[in-house]
Short mmCIF file of C-alpha atoms and ligand atoms in Angstrom, two decimals:
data_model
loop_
_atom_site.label_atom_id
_atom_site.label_comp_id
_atom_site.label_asym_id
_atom_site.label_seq_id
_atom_site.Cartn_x
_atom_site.Cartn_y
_atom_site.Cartn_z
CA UNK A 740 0.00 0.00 0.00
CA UNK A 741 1.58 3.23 -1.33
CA UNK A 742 1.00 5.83 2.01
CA UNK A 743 -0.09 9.12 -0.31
CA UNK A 744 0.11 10.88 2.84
CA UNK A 745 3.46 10.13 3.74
CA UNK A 746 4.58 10.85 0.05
CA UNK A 747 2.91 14.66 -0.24
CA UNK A 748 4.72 15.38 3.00
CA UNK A 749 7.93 14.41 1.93
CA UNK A 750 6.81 16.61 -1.31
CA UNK A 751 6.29 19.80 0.52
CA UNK A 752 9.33 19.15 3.08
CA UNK A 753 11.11 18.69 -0.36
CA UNK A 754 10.01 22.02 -2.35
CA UNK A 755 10.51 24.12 0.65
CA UNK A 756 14.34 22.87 0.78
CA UNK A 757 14.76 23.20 -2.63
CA UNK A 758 12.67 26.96 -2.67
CA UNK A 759 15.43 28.38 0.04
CA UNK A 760 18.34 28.10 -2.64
CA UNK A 761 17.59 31.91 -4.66
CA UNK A 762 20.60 33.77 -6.00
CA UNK A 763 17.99 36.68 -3.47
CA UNK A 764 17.06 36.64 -0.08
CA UNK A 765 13.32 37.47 0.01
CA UNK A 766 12.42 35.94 -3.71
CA UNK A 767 13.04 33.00 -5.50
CA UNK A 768 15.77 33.44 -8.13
CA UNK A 769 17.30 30.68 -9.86
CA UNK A 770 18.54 30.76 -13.29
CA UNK A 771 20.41 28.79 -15.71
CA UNK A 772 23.86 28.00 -14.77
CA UNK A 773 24.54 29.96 -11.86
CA UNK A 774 25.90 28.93 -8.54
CA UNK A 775 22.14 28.78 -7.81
CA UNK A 776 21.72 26.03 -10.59
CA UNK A 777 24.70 24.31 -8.85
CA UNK A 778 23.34 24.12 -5.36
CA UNK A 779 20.21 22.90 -6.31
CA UNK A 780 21.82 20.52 -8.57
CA UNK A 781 23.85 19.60 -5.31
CA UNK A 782 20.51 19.15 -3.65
CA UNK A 783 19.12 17.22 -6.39
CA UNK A 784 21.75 14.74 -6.82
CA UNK A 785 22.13 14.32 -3.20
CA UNK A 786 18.85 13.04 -2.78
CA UNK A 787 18.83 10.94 -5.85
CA UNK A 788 21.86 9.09 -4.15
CA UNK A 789 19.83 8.76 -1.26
CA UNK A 790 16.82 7.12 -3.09
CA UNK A 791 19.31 4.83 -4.57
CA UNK A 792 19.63 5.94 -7.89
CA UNK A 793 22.70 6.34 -9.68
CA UNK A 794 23.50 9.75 -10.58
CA UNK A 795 25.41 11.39 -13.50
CA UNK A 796 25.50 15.03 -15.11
CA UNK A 797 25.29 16.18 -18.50
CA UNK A 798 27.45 19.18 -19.87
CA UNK A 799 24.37 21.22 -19.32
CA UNK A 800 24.10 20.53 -15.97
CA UNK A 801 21.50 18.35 -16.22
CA UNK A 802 21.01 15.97 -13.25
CA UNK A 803 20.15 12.24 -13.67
CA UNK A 804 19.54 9.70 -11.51
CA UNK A 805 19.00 5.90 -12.95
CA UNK A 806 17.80 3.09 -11.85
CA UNK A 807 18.61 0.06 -14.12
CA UNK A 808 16.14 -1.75 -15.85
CA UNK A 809 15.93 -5.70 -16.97
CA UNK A 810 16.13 -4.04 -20.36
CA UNK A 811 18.31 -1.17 -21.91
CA UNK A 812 14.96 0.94 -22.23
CA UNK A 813 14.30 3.93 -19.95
CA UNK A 814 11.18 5.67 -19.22
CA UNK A 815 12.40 9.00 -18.61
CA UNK A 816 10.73 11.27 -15.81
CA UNK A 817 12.03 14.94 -15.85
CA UNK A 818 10.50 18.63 -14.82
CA UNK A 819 12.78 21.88 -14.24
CA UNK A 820 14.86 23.58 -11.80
CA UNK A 821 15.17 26.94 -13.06
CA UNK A 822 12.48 29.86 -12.21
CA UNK A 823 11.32 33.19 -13.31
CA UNK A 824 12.31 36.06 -11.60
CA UNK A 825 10.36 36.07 -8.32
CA UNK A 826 8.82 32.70 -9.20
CA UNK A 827 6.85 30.16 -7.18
CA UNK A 828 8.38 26.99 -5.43
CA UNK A 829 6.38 24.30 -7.40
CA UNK A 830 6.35 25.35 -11.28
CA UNK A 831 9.01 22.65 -11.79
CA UNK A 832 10.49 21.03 -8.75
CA UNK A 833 7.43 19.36 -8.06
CA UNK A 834 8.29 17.05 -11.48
CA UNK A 835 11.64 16.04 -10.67
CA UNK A 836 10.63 15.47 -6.45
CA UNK A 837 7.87 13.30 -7.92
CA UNK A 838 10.04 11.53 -9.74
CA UNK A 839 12.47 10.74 -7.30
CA UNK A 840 10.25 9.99 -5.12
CA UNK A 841 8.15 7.85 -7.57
CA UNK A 842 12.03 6.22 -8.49
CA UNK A 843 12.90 5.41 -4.83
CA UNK A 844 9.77 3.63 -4.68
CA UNK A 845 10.88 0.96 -6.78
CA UNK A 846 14.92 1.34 -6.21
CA UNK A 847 15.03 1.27 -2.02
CA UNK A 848 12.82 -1.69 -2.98
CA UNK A 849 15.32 -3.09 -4.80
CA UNK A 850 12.97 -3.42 -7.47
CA UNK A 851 13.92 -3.90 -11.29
CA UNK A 852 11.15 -2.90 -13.95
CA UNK A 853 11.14 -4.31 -17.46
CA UNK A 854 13.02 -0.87 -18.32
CA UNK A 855 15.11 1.39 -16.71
CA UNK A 856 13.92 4.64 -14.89
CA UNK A 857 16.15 8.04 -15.33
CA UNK A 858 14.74 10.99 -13.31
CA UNK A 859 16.04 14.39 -14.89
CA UNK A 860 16.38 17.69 -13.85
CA UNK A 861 16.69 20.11 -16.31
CA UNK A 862 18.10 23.94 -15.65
CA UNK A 863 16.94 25.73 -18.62
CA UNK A 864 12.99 25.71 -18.78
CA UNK A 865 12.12 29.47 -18.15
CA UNK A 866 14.33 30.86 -20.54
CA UNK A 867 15.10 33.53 -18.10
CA UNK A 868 19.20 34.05 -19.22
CA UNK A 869 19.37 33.42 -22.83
CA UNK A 870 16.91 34.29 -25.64
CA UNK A 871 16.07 30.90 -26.47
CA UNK A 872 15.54 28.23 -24.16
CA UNK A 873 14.85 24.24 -23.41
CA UNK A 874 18.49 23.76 -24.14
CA UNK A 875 18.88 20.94 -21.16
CA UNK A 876 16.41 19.18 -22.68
CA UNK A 877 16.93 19.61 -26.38
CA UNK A 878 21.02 18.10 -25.30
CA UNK A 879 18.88 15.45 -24.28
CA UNK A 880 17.04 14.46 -27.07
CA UNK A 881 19.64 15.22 -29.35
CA UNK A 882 18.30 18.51 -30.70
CA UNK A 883 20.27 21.14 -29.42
CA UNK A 884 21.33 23.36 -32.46
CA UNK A 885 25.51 24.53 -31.60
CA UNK A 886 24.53 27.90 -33.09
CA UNK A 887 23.29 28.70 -29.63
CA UNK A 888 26.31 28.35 -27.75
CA UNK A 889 26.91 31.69 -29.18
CA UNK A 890 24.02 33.22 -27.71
CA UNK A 891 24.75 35.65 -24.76
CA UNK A 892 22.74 36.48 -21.97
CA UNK A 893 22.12 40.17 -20.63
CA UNK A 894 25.79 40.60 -19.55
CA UNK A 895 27.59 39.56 -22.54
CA UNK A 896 28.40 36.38 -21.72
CA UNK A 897 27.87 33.72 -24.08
CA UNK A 898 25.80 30.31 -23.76
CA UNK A 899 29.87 28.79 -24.37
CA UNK A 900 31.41 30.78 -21.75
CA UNK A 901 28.46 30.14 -19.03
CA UNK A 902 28.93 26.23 -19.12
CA UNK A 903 32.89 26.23 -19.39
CA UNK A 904 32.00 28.64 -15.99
CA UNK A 905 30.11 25.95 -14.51
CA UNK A 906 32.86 23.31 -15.16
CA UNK A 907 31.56 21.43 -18.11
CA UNK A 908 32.87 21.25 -21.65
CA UNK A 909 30.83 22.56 -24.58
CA UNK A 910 31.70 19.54 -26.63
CA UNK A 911 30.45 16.81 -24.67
CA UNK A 912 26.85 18.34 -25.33
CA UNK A 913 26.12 16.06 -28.10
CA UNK A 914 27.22 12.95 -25.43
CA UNK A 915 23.90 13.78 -23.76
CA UNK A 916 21.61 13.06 -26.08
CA UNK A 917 19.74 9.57 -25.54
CA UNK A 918 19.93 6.93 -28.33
CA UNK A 919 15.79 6.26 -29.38
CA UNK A 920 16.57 2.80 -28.23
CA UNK A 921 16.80 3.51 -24.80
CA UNK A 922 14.43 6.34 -24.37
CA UNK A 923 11.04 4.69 -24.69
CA UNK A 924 9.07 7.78 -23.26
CA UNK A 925 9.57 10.82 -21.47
CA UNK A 926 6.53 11.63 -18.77
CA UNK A 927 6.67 15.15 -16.58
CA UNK A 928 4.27 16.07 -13.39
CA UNK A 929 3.50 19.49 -13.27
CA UNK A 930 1.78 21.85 -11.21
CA UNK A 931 -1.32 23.25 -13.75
CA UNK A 932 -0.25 26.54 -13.08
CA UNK A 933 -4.19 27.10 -14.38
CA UNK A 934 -7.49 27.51 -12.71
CA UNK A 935 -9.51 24.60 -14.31
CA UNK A 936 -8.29 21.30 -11.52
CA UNK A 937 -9.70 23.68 -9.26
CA UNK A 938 -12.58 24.79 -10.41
CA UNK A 939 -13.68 21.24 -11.59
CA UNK A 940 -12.49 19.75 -8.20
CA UNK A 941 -10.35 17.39 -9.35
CA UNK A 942 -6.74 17.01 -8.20
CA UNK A 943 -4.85 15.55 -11.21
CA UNK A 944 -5.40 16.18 -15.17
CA UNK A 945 -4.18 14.77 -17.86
CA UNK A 946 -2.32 16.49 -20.61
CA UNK A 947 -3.44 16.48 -24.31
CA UNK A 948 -0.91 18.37 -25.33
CA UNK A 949 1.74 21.64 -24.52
CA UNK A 950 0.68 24.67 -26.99
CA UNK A 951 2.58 26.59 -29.39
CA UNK A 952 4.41 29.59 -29.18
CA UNK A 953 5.87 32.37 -30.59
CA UNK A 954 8.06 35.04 -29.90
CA UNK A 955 8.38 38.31 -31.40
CA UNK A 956 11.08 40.40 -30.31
CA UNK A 957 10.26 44.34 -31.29
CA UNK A 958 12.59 47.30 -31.47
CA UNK A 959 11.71 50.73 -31.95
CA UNK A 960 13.94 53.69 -33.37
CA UNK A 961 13.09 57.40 -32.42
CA UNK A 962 14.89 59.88 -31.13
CA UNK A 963 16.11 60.98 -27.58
CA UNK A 964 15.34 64.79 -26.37
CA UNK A 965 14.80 66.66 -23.49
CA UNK A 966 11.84 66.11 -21.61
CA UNK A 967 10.90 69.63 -21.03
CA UNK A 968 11.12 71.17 -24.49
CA UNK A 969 10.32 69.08 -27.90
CA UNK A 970 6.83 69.80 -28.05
CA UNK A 971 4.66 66.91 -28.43
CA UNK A 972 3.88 67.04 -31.93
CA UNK A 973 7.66 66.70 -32.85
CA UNK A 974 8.25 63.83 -30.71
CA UNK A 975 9.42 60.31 -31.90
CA UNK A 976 8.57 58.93 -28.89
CA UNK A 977 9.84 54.81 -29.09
CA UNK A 978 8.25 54.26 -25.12
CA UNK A 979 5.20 55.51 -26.99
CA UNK A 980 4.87 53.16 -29.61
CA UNK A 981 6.32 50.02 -27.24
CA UNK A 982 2.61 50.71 -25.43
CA UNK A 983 0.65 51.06 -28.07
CA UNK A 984 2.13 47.15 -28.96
CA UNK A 985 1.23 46.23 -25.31
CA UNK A 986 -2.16 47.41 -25.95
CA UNK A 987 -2.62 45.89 -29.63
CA UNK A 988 -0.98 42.48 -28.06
CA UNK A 989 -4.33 42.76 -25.68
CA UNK A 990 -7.02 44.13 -28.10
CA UNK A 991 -5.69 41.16 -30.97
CA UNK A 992 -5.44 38.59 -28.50
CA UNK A 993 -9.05 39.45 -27.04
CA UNK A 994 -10.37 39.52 -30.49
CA UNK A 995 -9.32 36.03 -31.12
CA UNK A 996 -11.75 35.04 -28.03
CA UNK A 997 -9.51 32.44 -26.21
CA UNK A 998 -7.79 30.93 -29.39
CA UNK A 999 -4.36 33.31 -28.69
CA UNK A 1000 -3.09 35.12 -25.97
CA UNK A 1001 -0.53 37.33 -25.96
CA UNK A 1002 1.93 38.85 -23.06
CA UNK A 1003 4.03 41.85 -22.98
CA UNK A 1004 6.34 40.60 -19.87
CA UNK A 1005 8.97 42.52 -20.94
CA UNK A 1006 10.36 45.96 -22.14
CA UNK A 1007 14.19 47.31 -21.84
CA UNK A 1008 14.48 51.03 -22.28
CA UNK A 1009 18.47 51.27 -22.25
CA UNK A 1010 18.85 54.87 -21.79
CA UNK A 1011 16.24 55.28 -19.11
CA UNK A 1012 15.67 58.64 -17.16
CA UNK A 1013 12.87 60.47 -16.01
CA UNK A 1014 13.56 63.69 -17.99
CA UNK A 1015 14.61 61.92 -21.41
CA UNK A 1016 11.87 61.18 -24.04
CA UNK A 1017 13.27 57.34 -24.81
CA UNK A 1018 14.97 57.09 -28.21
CA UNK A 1019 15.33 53.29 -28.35
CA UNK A 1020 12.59 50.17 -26.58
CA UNK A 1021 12.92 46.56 -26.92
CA UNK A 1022 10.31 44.68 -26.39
CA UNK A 1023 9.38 40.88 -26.02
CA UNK A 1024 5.69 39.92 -27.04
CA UNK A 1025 4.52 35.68 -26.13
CA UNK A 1026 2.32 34.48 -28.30
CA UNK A 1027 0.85 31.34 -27.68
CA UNK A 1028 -2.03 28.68 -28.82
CA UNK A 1029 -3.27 25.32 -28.81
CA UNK A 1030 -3.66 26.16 -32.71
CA UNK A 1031 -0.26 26.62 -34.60
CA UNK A 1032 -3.00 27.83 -37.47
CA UNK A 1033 -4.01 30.77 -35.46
CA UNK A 1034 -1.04 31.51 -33.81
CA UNK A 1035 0.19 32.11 -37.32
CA UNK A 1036 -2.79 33.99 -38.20
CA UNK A 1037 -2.02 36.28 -35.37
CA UNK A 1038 1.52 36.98 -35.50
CA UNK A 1039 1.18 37.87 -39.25
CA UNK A 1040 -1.57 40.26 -38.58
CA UNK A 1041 -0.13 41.37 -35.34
CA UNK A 1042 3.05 42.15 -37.02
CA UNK A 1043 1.33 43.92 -40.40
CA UNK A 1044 -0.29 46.76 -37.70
CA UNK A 1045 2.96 46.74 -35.91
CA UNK A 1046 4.40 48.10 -38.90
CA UNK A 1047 1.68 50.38 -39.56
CA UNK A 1048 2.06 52.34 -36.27
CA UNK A 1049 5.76 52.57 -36.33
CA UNK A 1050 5.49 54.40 -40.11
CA UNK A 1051 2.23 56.75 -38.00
CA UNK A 1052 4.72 57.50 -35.55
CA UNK A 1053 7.79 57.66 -37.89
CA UNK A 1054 9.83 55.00 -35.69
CA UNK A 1055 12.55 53.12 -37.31
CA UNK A 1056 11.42 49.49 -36.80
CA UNK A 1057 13.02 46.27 -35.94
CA UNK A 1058 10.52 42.68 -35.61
CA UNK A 1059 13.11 39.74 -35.49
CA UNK A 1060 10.78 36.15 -34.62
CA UNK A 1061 12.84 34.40 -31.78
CA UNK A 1062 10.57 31.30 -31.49
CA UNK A 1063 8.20 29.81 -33.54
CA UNK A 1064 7.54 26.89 -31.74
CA UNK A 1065 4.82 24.17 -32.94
CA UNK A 1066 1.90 22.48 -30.70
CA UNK A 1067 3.04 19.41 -29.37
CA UNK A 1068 0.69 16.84 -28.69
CA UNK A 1069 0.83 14.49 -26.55
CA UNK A 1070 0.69 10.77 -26.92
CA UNK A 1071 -2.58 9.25 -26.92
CA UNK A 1072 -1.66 5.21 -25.66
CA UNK A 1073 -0.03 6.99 -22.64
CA UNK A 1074 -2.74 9.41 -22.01
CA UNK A 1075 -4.60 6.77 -21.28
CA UNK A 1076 -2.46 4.87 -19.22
CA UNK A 1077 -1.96 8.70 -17.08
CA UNK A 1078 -5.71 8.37 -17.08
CA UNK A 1079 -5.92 4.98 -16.08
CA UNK A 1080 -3.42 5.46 -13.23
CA UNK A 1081 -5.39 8.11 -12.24
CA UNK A 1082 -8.69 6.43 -11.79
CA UNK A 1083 -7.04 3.33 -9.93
CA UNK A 1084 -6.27 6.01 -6.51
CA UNK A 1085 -10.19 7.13 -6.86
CA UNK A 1086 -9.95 9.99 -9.41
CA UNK A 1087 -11.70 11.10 -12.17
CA UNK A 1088 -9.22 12.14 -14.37
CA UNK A 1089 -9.63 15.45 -16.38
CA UNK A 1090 -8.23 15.91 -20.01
CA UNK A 1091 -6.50 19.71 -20.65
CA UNK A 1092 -4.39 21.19 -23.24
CA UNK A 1093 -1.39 22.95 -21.38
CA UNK A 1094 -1.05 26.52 -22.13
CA UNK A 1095 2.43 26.93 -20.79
CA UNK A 1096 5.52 25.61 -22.09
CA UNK A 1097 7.46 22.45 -20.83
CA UNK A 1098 10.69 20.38 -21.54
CA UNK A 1099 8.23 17.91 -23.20
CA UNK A 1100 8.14 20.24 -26.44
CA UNK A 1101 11.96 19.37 -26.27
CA UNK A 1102 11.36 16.05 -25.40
CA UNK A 1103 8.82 14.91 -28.16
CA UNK A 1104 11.31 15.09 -30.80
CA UNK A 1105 12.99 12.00 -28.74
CA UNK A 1106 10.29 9.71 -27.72
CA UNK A 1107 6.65 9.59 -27.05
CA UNK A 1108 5.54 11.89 -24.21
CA UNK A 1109 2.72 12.25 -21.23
CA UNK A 1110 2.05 14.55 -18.80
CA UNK A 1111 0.41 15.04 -15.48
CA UNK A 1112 -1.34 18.13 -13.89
CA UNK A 1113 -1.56 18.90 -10.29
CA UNK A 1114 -4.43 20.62 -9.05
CA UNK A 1115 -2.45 24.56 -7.68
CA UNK A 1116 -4.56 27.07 -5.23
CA UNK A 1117 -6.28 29.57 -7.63
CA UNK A 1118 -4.32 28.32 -10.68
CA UNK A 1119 -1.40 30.75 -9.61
CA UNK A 1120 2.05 30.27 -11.49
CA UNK A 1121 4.79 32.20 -11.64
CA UNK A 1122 4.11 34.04 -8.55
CA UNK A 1123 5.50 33.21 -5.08
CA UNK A 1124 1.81 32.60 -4.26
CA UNK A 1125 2.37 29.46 -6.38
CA UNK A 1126 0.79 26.59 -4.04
CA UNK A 1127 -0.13 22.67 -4.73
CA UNK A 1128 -1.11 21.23 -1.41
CA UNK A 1129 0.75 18.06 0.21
CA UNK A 1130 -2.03 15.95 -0.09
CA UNK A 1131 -2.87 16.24 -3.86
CA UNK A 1132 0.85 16.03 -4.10
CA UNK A 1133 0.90 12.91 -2.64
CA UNK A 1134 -1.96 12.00 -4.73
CA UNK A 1135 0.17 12.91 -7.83
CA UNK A 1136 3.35 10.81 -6.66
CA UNK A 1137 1.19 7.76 -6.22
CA UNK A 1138 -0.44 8.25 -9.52
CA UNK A 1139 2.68 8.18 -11.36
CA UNK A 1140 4.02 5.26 -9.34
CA UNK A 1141 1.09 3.24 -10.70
CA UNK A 1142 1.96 4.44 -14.13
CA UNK A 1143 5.33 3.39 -13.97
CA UNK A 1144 4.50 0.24 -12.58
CA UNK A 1145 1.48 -0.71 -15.30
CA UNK A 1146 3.78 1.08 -18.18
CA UNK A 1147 4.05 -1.04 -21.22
CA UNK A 1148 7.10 0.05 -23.29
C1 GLV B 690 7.41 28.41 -18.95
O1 GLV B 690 6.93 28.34 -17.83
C2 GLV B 690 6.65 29.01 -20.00
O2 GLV B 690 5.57 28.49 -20.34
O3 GLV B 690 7.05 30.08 -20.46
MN1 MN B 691 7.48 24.70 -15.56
MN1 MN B 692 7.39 28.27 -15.59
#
């Protein structure tokens, strides 16, 4: 008898651990490749050890723990532990606790599966350093494009230089990928980071699959002046046209009613004073939909009346598409075997497309993928109100357990 209780305890004591290592003291910051990333690597591996898994690292820092199979197959069983900026404890660490937890189950046992288990914990989910991101997982399923190891992040530094700073070599990336022999499947808990668990009272979901996404990184050319004399009609105000974007990201996105929405999370104004009219904005507009069709459909017409307020306001314009990243659905014979695992602890499982993005997008280009949701308090993500309670953790843990255990692979 699996003791759910128990488990969600061990969950929470878990996350909370985890949730004190912040490159802050009063909010959770944890990016990729920072000495953050290395203590809760630390963390990571040291409890994998302690569940009896072996543990390795990949040259992006990616922890694994394994515990052998009768077969060379693995079911793989990863989440995240990166965060935003001033992020919440669970978006992420809740995957890879459950699955050590879920792993320990079978290894303290001493007991060997038809295939292996590998729990990973990926450091580059958010995105927050470099433009592009899902690199730990893309290494892992053999994807990751060497292009980006010239990438730098907002200091200069490049994607190169940041993991030859963390002690790994650049060239071993391609020695993490997994052969598509021996990954049979990939399968990630997650908190829902969503309202609809909630509101349906049900604790667990099952995914259907991770929507698309795009990003469109805008620049606007004006011209700097003095605050106090260019009279308004002679302005070339670039802070001006940057909100009428954030406002046409909202109106389009309402328009489309539910198919898209659209975020304006970020906007850099380099030269930024109170008493300069700004000269030059970046901005960083995420798109996203369970439809790559209308995703499309949006950032072409999103893009056309971009264009046609930076001529009204006589802005020098720069739109340069950082991400254009398909739906990925999720695979059917294991939805049903997340759903059946699901109804054997009493649930009724619920089926949901995942609005936000996950290591699975990486990860389907590998091996068949699933995914679980966990029911969090007022579907809050992203926010250090982020909250999943011990018990429908528990519930979770003991729900993937069962998968494991009826997987056929
Ligand atoms: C990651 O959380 C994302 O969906 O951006
Ligand atoms: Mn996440
Ligand atoms: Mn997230």
């Amino acid at each position: 008898m699996l003791d759910v209780k128990a488990l969600g305890e061990r969950a929470d004591t878990m996350i909370r651990t985890l949730g004190s290592i912040s490159a802050e003291p009063n909010r959770l910051v944890r990016s990729f490749l920072t000495p953050e990333h290395r203590a809760a690597a630390d963390l990571i591996a040291k409890w994998m050890r302690a569940a009896k898994l072996d543990v390795s690292e990949d040259a992006l820092g990616t922890v694994r723990g394994h515990w052998p199979g009768y077969s060379e197959k693995r079911l793989l069983i990863g989440s995240h532990i990166d965060a935003v900026i001033e992020g919440g404890l669970f978006d992420g660490p809740f995957g890879v606790i459950a699955g050590i937890l879920a792993a320990e189950h079978f290894a303290a046992a001493g007991r060997k599966l038809a295939f292996g288990l590998d729990v990973l914990a990926f450091g580059d989910e958010e995105g927050v350093r470099f433009p592009k991101t899902l690199s730990s997982s893309m290494a892992c399923a053999g994807t990751f494009d060497s292009a980006r190891l010239e990438m730098t992040d907002r200091d200069g530094v490049t994607l190169r230089d940041a993991i030859v700073r963390y002690g790994k070599d650049p060239a071993q990336i391609v020695a993490a990928a997994y052969s598509r022999d021996v990954a049979a499947a990939y399968v990630e808990v997650h908190i829902e980071q969503g309202p609809v668990l909630e509101y349906k009272s049900q604790p667990l979901g099952v995914v259907t699959a991770i929507a698309g996404q795009s990003y469109l990184n805008v620049e606007f050319l004006g011209e700097a002046g003095h605050a106090g004399t260019v009279p308004m009609m002679l302005r070339r105000d670039a802070l001006a046209g940057a909100a009428e974007v954030v406002l046409l990201a909202e109106r389009l996105a309402r328009e489309t009613k539910g198919e898209v929405v659209a975020t304006v999370g970020l906007i850099r104004i380099p030269a930024a004073a109170a008493n300069v009219i700004p000269g030059n904005v970046a901005l960083i507009v995420d798109i996203r939909s369970g439809s790559d069709a209308e995703r499309h459909r949006f950032v072409d017409r999103f893009k056309s009346e971009i264009r046609a307020l930076a001529d009204r306001r006589e802005l020098g314009l720069t739109i340069t598409q950082t991400r254009d990243v398909p739906t990925t659905p999720c695979d059917p014979a294991l939805q049903e075997a997340m759903a059946e695992a699901v109804r054997a602890g009493g649930g009724e499982p619920l089926y949901l497309a995942s609005g936000a993005g996950h290591d699975g997008t990486a990860m389907a280009k590998l091996c068949p993928i699933a995914m679980m949701f966990v029911r969090c308090r007022g579907g809050i993500s992203h926010n250090p109100a982020e909250y999943a309670s011990p018990d429908d953790m528990g519930i979770a843990v003991a729900a993937l357990i069962r998968f494991i255990e009826n997987a056929k692979l």
